[in-house]
Amino acid sequence: MNAPAPPTPLIALQDLRKRYNAGRPNEVEVLHGLTMTLQPGEFAALIGPSGSGKSTLLNILGLLEPPSGGSYRLLGDEVAGLGDDALTALRGSVLGFVFQFHHLLPAFSALENVTLPALMRHGRVGRAELKRAREMLAAVGLAKAMDKRPGELSGGMQQRVAIARALVGQPRLVLADEPTGNLDRASSDEVFALMRQMHRERDTAFLIVTHDPAMAARCDRVIELVDGRIERDGPPPGAPPGAPADADAQAGPQATGRVR
C-alpha cells in the first residue's frame, strides 16, 4: 500500500537571495541563500538582531517585494514572474498581516476597519462580508465594541481588531510583525494567547517576527536569522519533542481573558 503524499508546503524557499542597488558600487546583499519550508498550520517565530534581514524576508514572504535570486514557492506555485494583479490576488486570498502599529483607520469603527479588505478587493461590502466581519470581531472578544473607533479602544483591543482584520479573509498564513511590541506585558500575553486560539481553532499558520525571547520560546518553532542567514531552525530550547511549546495551545477560548 502506497504511503500518502506529503502535504504541499505553504512556503518553500530555495537559495533565496535579496540584493539592493544591484550593479552599482553600493550593491549589498542582505539575504544569503535562504532555504526553508513552512508547513500548513505551523506556529513559528522569526527572531534575530536588528539588521539581520527579518523585515526584508517578511516583505518577500508577504509579496511586497521580489527576491533577487533563488526560488519562492507559495502553495507550490513559483512566485517569480507573477504580475502585480496576480500578486495582489494571491496576497489577498492566502495571506493576512498584523503589524506592530495596528494601522486602523481612526475615522472608521472597529467593524468598518475589519471590512476594509473586502471593500478594497470588491469595491463594496456585501451582506456575507459584513456577517463574516461581525463573526470575527465576536471571535476575538469584541462583540460589544464593534461600533467603537480605534481611539476609544485600548492598545490590546486595537490589536484584536487588527487580528480580526487579518483573519476575516480566511488566509492560510498570517505574517505578524512585532504584534505585541507596543503593548504592556499583560496585554502582550493576552494577544499572544488570542493568536494561539485562532491558530488552534482555524488551523491558520502564523509566522511571528519578534524581539521578545519569551514570546519566541512559546512558539512551536523558532527560526533565527543572523546576518541574512538562517543560524538556527527548530523547536525552542527545552521544548519536549512533538509537544506544543505554549500552554495556550491546549487551552480553551477562556485562556485569552480580557485584553486591557
Coordinates of C-alpha atoms in Angstrom, one line a residue:
M1 CA 0.0 0.0 0.0
N2 CA 1.4 3.4 -1.0
A3 CA 2.0 5.9 1.7
P4 CA 0.0 9.2 1.3
A5 CA 1.8 12.0 -0.4
P6 CA 3.3 14.6 2.0
P7 CA 1.3 17.9 2.1
T8 CA 2.5 20.7 -0.2
P9 CA 4.5 23.2 1.9
L10 CA 2.7 26.5 2.5
I11 CA 6.0 28.3 1.8
A12 CA 9.1 26.8 0.2
L13 CA 12.3 28.8 -0.2
Q14 CA 15.3 27.5 -2.1
D15 CA 18.6 29.5 -2.1
L16 CA 16.6 32.8 -1.7
R17 CA 18.7 35.9 -2.0
K18 CA 18.0 39.6 -1.9
R19 CA 20.3 42.4 -3.1
Y20 CA 19.8 46.1 -3.2
N21 CA 21.4 48.5 -5.7
A22 CA 22.4 45.7 -8.0
G23 CA 25.2 46.5 -10.4
R24 CA 26.1 49.7 -8.6
P25 CA 29.2 50.4 -6.4
N26 CA 27.0 50.3 -3.3
E27 CA 25.4 47.0 -4.1
V28 CA 24.6 45.0 -0.9
E29 CA 23.2 41.5 -0.4
V30 CA 21.1 41.2 2.7
L31 CA 19.7 37.7 2.4
H32 CA 22.2 35.0 1.5
G33 CA 20.8 31.8 0.1
L34 CA 17.9 31.0 2.5
T35 CA 16.4 27.5 2.2
M36 CA 13.4 26.6 4.4
T37 CA 9.8 25.4 4.3
L38 CA 6.8 26.4 6.4
Q39 CA 4.0 23.8 6.5
P40 CA 0.3 24.5 6.7
G41 CA -0.9 25.1 10.3
E42 CA 2.6 25.8 11.7
F43 CA 3.1 28.4 14.5
A44 CA 6.6 29.7 14.2
A45 CA 8.7 32.7 15.4
L46 CA 11.2 34.5 13.3
I47 CA 13.9 36.1 15.5
G48 CA 17.3 37.8 15.1
P49 CA 19.1 41.1 15.9
S50 CA 18.3 44.3 14.2
G51 CA 19.7 44.4 10.7
S52 CA 19.6 40.6 10.3
G53 CA 17.1 40.6 7.4
K54 CA 13.9 39.8 9.2
S55 CA 11.9 42.7 7.7
T56 CA 13.2 42.1 4.3
L57 CA 12.3 38.4 4.5
L58 CA 8.8 39.3 5.8
N59 CA 8.3 41.7 2.9
I60 CA 9.3 39.0 0.4
L61 CA 7.1 36.4 2.0
G62 CA 4.2 38.9 2.0
L63 CA 4.7 39.5 -1.8
L64 CA 5.5 43.1 -1.1
E65 CA 8.9 43.0 -2.8
P66 CA 10.6 40.4 -5.0
P67 CA 13.7 38.3 -4.3
S68 CA 16.8 38.9 -6.3
G69 CA 17.6 35.2 -6.8
G70 CA 16.5 31.7 -5.8
S71 CA 13.0 30.3 -5.6
Y72 CA 10.0 31.2 -3.5
R73 CA 7.0 28.9 -3.9
L74 CA 3.7 29.7 -2.2
L75 CA 1.4 26.7 -2.0
G76 CA 3.5 25.0 -4.6
D77 CA 3.4 27.8 -7.2
E78 CA 6.5 29.8 -8.1
V79 CA 6.1 33.5 -7.3
A80 CA 8.8 34.8 -9.6
G81 CA 7.3 36.3 -12.8
L82 CA 3.8 37.0 -11.5
G83 CA 2.4 40.4 -12.4
D84 CA 1.1 42.9 -10.0
D85 CA -2.6 41.8 -10.4
A86 CA -1.7 38.2 -9.7
L87 CA 0.4 39.1 -6.7
T88 CA -2.4 41.3 -5.3
A89 CA -4.9 38.5 -5.8
L90 CA -2.6 35.9 -4.2
R91 CA -1.8 38.2 -1.3
G92 CA -5.5 38.9 -0.6
S93 CA -6.5 35.2 -0.8
V94 CA -3.6 33.4 1.0
L95 CA -2.0 36.0 3.4
G96 CA -3.1 38.0 6.4
F97 CA -1.0 40.7 8.1
V98 CA -0.7 42.0 11.6
F99 CA 1.8 44.8 12.4
Q100 CA 3.3 46.4 15.5
F101 CA 1.3 49.5 14.7
H102 CA -2.3 48.4 14.2
H103 CA -2.8 50.7 11.2
L104 CA -6.5 51.0 11.9
L105 CA -8.3 54.0 10.2
P106 CA -9.1 56.3 13.1
A107 CA -12.4 57.6 11.5
F108 CA -13.7 54.1 11.0
S109 CA -15.4 51.9 13.5
A110 CA -13.9 48.5 14.5
L111 CA -16.4 46.8 12.2
E112 CA -15.6 49.1 9.3
N113 CA -11.9 48.5 9.8
V114 CA -12.4 44.7 9.6
T115 CA -14.5 45.0 6.4
L116 CA -11.7 47.0 4.7
P117 CA -10.1 44.0 2.9
A118 CA -13.5 43.2 1.3
L119 CA -14.0 46.8 0.3
M120 CA -10.6 47.0 -1.3
R121 CA -11.0 43.7 -3.0
H122 CA -14.6 44.0 -4.3
G123 CA -15.3 47.8 -4.2
R124 CA -18.1 47.2 -1.8
V125 CA -19.1 45.2 1.4
G126 CA -21.8 42.7 0.8
R127 CA -24.0 41.0 3.4
A128 CA -21.8 38.0 3.6
E129 CA -18.7 40.0 4.2
L130 CA -20.4 42.1 6.9
K131 CA -21.6 39.0 8.6
R132 CA -18.1 37.5 8.5
A133 CA -16.6 40.7 9.9
R134 CA -19.1 40.6 12.8
E135 CA -18.3 37.0 13.5
M136 CA -14.6 37.6 13.5
L137 CA -14.9 40.5 16.0
A138 CA -17.1 38.3 18.2
A139 CA -14.5 35.6 18.0
V140 CA -11.7 37.9 19.2
G141 CA -13.9 39.1 22.1
L142 CA -15.1 42.4 20.7
A143 CA -18.8 41.7 20.1
K144 CA -19.7 44.8 22.3
A145 CA -17.1 47.1 20.7
M146 CA -17.9 46.8 17.0
D147 CA -19.1 50.4 16.7
K148 CA -16.2 52.0 18.6
R149 CA -13.5 53.8 16.8
P150 CA -9.8 53.0 17.5
G151 CA -9.3 56.0 19.7
E152 CA -12.0 54.6 22.1
L153 CA -10.2 51.2 22.4
S154 CA -7.2 50.2 24.5
G155 CA -3.9 49.1 22.8
G156 CA -4.8 45.4 23.3
M157 CA -8.3 45.9 21.9
Q158 CA -6.8 47.7 18.8
Q159 CA -4.6 44.7 18.2
R160 CA -7.6 42.4 18.5
V161 CA -9.3 44.4 15.7
A162 CA -6.1 44.1 13.6
I163 CA -6.1 40.3 14.2
A164 CA -9.8 40.1 13.2
R165 CA -9.0 42.1 10.0
A166 CA -6.1 39.8 9.2
L167 CA -8.2 36.7 9.6
V168 CA -11.5 37.8 8.1
G169 CA -10.5 36.7 4.6
Q170 CA -9.6 33.2 5.9
P171 CA -5.9 33.3 5.0
R172 CA -3.7 30.2 5.1
L173 CA -0.9 32.2 6.7
V174 CA -0.7 35.3 9.0
L175 CA 2.5 37.2 8.9
A176 CA 2.8 39.1 12.2
D177 CA 5.5 41.8 12.6
E178 CA 6.1 42.5 16.3
P179 CA 2.4 42.2 17.0
T180 CA 2.8 42.9 20.7
G181 CA 5.7 45.4 20.5
N182 CA 3.7 48.4 21.7
L183 CA 1.8 46.6 24.5
D184 CA 2.4 46.1 28.2
R185 CA 3.2 42.5 29.3
A186 CA -0.3 41.6 30.4
S187 CA -1.8 42.8 27.1
S188 CA 1.0 41.1 25.2
D189 CA 0.3 37.8 26.9
E190 CA -3.4 38.0 26.1
V191 CA -2.9 39.0 22.4
F192 CA -0.4 36.1 22.1
A193 CA -3.0 33.7 23.6
L194 CA -5.6 35.0 21.1
M195 CA -3.3 34.2 18.2
R196 CA -2.8 30.8 19.7
Q197 CA -6.5 30.3 19.9
M198 CA -7.1 31.4 16.3
H199 CA -4.3 29.1 15.2
R200 CA -5.8 26.2 17.0
E201 CA -9.4 26.8 16.0
R202 CA -8.9 27.7 12.4
D203 CA -5.6 25.8 11.6
T204 CA -4.2 29.0 10.3
A205 CA -0.4 29.2 10.1
F206 CA 1.4 32.0 11.9
L207 CA 4.9 33.4 11.4
I208 CA 5.6 35.9 14.1
V209 CA 8.6 38.3 14.0
T210 CA 9.6 39.2 17.5
H211 CA 12.5 40.5 19.5
D212 CA 11.0 39.0 22.7
P213 CA 12.8 35.8 23.6
A214 CA 9.9 34.8 26.0
M215 CA 7.4 35.0 23.2
A216 CA 9.6 33.1 20.8
A217 CA 10.0 30.3 23.3
R218 CA 6.2 29.9 23.4
C219 CA 6.1 29.2 19.7
D220 CA 6.4 25.6 18.3
R221 CA 9.3 26.5 16.1
V222 CA 12.0 29.2 16.2
I223 CA 13.8 30.4 13.0
E224 CA 16.8 32.6 13.8
L225 CA 18.3 34.9 11.2
V226 CA 21.8 36.3 11.8
D227 CA 23.5 38.5 9.1
G228 CA 21.0 37.4 6.5
R229 CA 21.5 33.6 7.1
I230 CA 19.5 31.1 9.0
E231 CA 21.5 30.4 12.1
R232 CA 19.1 28.1 13.8
D233 CA 15.7 26.4 12.9
G234 CA 13.9 24.1 15.2
P235 CA 11.9 23.8 18.4
P236 CA 12.5 26.4 21.1
P237 CA 15.2 25.4 23.6
G238 CA 13.9 23.0 26.2
A239 CA 10.7 22.1 24.4
P240 CA 9.7 18.4 24.6
P241 CA 9.8 16.7 21.2
G242 CA 6.4 16.9 19.5
A243 CA 4.8 18.9 22.2
P244 CA 3.3 22.4 21.8
A245 CA 5.7 25.0 23.3
D246 CA 2.9 27.0 25.0
A247 CA 0.2 26.1 27.3
D248 CA -2.2 28.3 25.4
A249 CA -2.0 25.7 22.5
Q250 CA -4.0 23.3 24.7
A251 CA -6.3 25.9 26.5
G252 CA -9.8 26.7 25.5
P253 CA -11.1 30.1 24.4
Q254 CA -11.3 31.2 28.0
A255 CA -7.4 31.4 28.1
T256 CA -7.4 34.7 26.3
G257 CA -9.2 36.5 29.1
R258 CA -9.8 40.2 28.6
V259 CA -7.4 42.5 26.8
R260 CA -6.6 45.7 28.6

